[in-house]
Coordinates of N, CA, C and O in Angstrom, one line a residue:
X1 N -5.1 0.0 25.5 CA -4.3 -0.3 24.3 C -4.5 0.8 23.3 O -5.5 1.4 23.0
X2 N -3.1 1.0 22.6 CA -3.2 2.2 21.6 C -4.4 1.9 20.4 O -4.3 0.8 19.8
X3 N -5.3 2.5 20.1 CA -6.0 2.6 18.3 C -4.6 2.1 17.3 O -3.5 2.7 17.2
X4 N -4.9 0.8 16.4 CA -4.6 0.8 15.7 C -4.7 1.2 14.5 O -5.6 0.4 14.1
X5 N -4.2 2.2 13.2 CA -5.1 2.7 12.1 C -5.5 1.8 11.0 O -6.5 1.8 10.4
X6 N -4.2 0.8 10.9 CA -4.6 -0.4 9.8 C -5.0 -1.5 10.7 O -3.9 -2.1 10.9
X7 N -5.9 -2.2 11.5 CA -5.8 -3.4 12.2 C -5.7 -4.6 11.7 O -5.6 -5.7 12.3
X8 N -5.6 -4.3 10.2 CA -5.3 -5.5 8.7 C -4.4 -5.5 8.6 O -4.1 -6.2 7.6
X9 N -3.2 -4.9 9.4 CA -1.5 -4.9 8.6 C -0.9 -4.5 10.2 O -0.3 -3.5 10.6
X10 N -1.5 -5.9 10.8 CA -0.1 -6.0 12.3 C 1.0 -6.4 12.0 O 1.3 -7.3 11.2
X11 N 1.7 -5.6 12.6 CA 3.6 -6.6 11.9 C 4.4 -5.3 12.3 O 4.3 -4.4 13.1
X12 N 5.3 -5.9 11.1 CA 6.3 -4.7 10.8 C 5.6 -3.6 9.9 O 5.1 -3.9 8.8
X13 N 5.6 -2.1 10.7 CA 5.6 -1.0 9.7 C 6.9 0.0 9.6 O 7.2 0.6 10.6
X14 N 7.7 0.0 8.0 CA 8.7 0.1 7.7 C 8.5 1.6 7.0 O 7.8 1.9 6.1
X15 N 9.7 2.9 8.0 CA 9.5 3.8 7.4 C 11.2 4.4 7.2 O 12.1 4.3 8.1
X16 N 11.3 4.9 6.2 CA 12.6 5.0 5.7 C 12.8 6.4 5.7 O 12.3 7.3 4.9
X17 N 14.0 6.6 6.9 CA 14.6 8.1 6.8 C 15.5 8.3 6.3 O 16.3 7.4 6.1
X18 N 15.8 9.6 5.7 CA 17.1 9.7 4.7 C 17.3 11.7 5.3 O 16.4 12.5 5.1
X19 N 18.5 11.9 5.9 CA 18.5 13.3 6.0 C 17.9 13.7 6.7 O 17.3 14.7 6.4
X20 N 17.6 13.3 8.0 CA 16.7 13.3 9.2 C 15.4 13.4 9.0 O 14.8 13.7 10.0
X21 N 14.7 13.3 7.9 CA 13.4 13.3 7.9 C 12.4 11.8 7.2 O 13.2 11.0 6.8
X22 N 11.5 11.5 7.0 CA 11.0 10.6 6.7 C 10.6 10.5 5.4 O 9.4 10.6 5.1
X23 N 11.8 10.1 4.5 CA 11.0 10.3 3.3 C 10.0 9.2 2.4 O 9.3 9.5 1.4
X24 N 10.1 8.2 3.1 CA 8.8 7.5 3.0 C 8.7 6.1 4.3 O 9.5 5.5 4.8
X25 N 7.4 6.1 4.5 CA 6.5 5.2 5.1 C 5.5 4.6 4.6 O 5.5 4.3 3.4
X26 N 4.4 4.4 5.4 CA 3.7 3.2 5.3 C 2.2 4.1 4.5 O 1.4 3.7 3.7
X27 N 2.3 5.4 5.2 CA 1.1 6.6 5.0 C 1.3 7.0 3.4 O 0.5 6.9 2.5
X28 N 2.4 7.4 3.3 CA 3.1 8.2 2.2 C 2.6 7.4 0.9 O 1.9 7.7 -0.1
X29 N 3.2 6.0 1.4 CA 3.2 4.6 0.6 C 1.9 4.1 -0.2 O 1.7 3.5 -1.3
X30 N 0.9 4.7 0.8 CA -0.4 4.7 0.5 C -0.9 5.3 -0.1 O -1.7 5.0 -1.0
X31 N -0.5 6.9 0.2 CA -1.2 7.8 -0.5 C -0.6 7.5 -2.0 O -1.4 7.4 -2.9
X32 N 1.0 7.4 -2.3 CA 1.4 7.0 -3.7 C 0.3 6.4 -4.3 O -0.5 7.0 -5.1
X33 N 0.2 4.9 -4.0 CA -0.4 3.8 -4.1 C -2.1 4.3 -4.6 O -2.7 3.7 -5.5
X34 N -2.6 5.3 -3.7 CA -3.9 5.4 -4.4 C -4.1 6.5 -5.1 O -5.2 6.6 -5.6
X35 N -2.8 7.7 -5.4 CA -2.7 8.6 -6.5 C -2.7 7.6 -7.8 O -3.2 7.8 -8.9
X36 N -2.0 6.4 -7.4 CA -1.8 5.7 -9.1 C -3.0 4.8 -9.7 O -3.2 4.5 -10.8
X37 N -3.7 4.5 -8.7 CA -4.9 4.2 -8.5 C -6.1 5.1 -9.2 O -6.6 5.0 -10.3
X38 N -6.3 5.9 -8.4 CA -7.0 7.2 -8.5 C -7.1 8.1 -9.8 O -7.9 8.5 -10.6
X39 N -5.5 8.2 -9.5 CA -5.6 9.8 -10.8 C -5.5 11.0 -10.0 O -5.3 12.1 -10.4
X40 N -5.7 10.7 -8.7 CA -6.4 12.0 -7.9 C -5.9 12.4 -6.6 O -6.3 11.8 -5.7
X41 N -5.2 13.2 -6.5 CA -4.7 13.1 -4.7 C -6.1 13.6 -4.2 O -5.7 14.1 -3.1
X42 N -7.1 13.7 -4.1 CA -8.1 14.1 -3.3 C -8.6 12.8 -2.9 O -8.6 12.3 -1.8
X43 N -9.0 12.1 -4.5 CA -9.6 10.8 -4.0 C -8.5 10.1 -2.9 O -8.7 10.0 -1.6
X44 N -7.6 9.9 -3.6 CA -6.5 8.9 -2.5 C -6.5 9.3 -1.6 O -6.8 8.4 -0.8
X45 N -6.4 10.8 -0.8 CA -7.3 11.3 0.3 C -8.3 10.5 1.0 O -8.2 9.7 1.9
X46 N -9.4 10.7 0.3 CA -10.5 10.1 0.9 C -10.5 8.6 1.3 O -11.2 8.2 2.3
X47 N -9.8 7.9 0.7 CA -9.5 6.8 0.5 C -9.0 6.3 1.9 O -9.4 5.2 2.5
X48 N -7.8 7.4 2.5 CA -7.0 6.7 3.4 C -8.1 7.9 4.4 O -8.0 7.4 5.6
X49 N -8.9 8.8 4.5 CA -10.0 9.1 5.6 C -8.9 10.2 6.0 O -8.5 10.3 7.2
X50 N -8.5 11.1 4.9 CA -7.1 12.2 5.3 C -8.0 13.4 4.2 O -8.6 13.1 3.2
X51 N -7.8 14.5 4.6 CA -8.4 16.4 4.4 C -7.4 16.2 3.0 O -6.3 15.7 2.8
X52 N -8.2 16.7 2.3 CA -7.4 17.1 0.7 C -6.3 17.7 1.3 O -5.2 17.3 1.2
X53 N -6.5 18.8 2.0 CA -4.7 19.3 2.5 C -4.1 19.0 2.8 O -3.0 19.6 2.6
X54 N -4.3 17.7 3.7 CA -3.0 16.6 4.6 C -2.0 15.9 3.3 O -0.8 15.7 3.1
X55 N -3.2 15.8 2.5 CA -3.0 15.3 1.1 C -1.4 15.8 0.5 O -0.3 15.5 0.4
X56 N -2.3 16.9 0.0 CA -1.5 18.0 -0.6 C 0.2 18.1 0.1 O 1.3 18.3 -0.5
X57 N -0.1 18.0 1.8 CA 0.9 18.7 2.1 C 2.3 17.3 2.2 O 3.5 17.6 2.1
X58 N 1.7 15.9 2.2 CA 2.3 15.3 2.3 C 3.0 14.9 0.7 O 4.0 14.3 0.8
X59 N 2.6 15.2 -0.5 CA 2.9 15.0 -1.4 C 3.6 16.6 -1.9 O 4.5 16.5 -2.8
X60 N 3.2 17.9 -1.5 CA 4.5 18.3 -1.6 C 5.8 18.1 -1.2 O 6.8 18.4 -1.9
X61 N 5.9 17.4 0.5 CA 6.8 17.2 1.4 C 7.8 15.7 0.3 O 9.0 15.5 0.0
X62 N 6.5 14.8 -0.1 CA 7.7 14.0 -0.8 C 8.0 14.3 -2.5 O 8.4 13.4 -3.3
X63 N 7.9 15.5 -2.8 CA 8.4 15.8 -3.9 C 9.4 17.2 -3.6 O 10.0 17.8 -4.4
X64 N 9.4 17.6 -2.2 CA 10.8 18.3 -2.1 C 12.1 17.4 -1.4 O 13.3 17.5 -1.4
X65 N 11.1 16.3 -0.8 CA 12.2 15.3 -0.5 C 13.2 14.7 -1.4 O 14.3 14.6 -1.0
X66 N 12.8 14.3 -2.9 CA 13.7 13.4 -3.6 C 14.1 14.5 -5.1 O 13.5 15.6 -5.3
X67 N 14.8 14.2 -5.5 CA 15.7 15.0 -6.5 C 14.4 15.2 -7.4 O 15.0 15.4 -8.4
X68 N 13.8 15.3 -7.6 CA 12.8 15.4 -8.8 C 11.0 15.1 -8.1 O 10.8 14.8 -6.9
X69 N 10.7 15.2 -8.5 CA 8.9 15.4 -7.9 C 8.2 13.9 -8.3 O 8.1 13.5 -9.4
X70 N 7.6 13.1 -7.1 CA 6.9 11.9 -7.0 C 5.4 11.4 -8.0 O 4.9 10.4 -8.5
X71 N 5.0 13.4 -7.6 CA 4.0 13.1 -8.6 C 3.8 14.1 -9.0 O 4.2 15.1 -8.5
X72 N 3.0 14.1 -10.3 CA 3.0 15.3 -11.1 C 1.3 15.0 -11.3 O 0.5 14.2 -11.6
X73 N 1.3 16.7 -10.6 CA -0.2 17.2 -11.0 C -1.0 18.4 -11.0 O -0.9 19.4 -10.3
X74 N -1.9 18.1 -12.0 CA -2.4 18.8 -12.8 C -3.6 19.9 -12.3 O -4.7 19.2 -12.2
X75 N -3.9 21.1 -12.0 CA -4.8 21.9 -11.1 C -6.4 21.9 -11.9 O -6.8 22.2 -13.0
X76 N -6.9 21.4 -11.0 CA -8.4 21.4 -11.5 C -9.0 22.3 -12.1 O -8.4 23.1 -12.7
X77 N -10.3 22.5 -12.0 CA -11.2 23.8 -13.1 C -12.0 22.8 -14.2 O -12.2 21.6 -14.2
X78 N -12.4 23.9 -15.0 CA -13.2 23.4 -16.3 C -12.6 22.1 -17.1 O -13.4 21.5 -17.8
X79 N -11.6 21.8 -17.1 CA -10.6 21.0 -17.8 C -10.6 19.9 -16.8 O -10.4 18.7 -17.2
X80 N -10.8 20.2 -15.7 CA -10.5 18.7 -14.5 C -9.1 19.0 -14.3 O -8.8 20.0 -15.0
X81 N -8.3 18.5 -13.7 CA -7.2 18.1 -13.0 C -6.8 16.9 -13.4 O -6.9 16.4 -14.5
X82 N -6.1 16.1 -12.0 CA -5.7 15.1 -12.2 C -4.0 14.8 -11.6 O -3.2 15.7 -11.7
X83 N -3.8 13.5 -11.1 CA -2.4 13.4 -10.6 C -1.8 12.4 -11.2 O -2.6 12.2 -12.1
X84 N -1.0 11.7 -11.4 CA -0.5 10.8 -11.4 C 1.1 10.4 -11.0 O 1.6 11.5 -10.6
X85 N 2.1 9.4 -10.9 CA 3.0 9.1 -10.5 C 4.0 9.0 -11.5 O 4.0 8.5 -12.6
X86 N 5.0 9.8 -11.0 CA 6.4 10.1 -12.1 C 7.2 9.0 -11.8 O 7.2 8.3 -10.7
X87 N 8.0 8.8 -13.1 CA 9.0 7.6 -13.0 C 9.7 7.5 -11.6 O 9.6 6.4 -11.0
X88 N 10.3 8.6 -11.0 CA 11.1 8.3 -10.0 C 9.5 8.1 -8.8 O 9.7 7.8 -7.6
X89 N 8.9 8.2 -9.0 CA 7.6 8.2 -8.0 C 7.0 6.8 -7.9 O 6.4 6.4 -6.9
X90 N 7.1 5.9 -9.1 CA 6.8 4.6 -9.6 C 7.7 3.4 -8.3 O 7.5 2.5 -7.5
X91 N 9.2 4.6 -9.2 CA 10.5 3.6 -8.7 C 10.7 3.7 -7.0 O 11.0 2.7 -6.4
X92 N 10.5 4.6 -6.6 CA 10.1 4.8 -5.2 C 9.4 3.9 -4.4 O 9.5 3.2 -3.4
X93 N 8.5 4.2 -5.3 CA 6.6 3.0 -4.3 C 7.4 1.5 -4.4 O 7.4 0.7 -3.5
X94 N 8.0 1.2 -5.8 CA 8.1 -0.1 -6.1 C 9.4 -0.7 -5.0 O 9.6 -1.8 -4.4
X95 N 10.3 0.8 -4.9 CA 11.4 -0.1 -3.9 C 11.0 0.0 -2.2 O 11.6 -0.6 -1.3
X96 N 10.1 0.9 -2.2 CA 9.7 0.6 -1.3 C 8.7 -0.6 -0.6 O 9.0 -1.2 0.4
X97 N 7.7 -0.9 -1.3 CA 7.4 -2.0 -1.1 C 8.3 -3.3 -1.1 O 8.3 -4.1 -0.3
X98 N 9.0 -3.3 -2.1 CA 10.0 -4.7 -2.1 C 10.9 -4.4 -0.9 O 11.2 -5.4 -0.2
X99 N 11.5 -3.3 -0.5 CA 11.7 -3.4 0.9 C 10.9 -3.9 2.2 O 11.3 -4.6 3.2
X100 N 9.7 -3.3 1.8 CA 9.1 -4.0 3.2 C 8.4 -5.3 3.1 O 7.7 -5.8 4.0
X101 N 8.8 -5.9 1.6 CA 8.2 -7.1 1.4 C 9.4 -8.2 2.1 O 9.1 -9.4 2.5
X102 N 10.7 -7.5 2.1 CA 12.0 -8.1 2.6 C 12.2 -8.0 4.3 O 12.8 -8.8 4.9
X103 N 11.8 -7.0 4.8 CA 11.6 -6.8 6.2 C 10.3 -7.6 6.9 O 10.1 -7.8 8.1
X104 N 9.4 -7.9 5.9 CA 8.2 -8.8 6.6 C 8.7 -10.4 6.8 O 8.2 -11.4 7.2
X105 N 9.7 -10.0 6.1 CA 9.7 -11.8 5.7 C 10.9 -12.1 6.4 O 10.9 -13.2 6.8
X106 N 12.2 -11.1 6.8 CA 13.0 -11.2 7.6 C 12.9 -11.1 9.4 O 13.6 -11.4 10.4
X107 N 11.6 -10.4 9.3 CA 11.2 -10.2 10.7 C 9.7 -11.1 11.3 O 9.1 -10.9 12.3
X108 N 9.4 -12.2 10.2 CA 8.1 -12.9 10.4 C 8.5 -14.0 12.2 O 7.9 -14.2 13.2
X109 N 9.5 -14.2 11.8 CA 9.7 -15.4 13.3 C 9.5 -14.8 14.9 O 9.1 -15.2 16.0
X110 N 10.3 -13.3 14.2 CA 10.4 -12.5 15.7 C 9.1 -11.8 15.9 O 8.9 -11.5 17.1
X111 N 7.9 -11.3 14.8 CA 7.4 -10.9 15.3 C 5.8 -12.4 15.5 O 4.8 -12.0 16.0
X112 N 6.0 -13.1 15.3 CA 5.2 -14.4 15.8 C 5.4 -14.4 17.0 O 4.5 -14.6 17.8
X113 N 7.2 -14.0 17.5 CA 7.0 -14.6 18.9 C 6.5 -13.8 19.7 O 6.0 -14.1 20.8
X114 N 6.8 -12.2 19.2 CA 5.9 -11.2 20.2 C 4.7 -11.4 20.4 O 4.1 -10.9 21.3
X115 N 4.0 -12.2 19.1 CA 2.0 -12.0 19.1 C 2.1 -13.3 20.2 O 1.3 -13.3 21.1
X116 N 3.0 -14.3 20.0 CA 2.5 -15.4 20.9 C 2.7 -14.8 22.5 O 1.7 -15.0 23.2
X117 N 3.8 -14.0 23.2 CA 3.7 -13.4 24.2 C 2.9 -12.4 24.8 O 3.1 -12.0 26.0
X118 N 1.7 -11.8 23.8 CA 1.0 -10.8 24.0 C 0.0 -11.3 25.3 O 0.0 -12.5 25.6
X119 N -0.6 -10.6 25.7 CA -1.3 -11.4 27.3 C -2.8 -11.5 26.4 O -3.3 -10.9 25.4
X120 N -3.1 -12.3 27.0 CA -4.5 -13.0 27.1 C -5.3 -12.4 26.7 O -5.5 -11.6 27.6
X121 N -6.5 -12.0 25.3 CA -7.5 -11.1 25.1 C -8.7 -11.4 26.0 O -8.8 -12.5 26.5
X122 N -9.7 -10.4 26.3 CA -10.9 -11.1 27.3 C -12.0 -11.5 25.8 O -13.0 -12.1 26.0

């Protein structure tokens, strides 16, 4: 059986393509989620157990994705750094989630019936 990465969040995982590429999922969603948290794309990094550069690269990827930049941040040194989440970066996470808060709840019966058909654990 595959590794699962969240084994706290079986279900539906909702990732939303626009323009053949992925401009948000469940990873992305996260890393938002703990830049706003954080302050920090490194920490939020650490957080989800991802290389400050995976970091970096997935949060350039979704700030050349959408018309304007997800998050805005700030380059470290003597002064510190620091990240945080731009309006359209806010509005993103927020419609994202309420999407997938609408696909869990529209897909709860069907995916019950697959956990009830799953074969026997030892």
């Amino acid at each position: 059986m595959k590794h699962v990465r969240h084994p706290d969040r079986l279900g539906l995982h909702l990732r939303v393509v626009l323009d053949g590429a992925v401009a948000i999922g469940p990873g992305k969603a996260e890393l938002l989620q703990g830049i706003a948290e954080t302050g920090s794309i490194a920490a939020a990094g650490r957080r989800m157990g991802m290389s400050y550069r995976r970091a970096w690269m997935l949060v350039e990827e979704m700030n050349a994705t959408f018309a304007s930049p997800l998050v805005d941040a700030a380059k470290g040194g003597a002064g510190g750094g620091g990240a945080a989440l731009s309006r359209l970066g806010e509005r993103v996470l927020t419609s994202y989630r309420r999407l997938e808060a609408a696909a869990t709840k529209a897909g709860a019966r069907e995916v019950a019936a697959m956990r009830r058909a799953l074969a026997k654990r030892l």
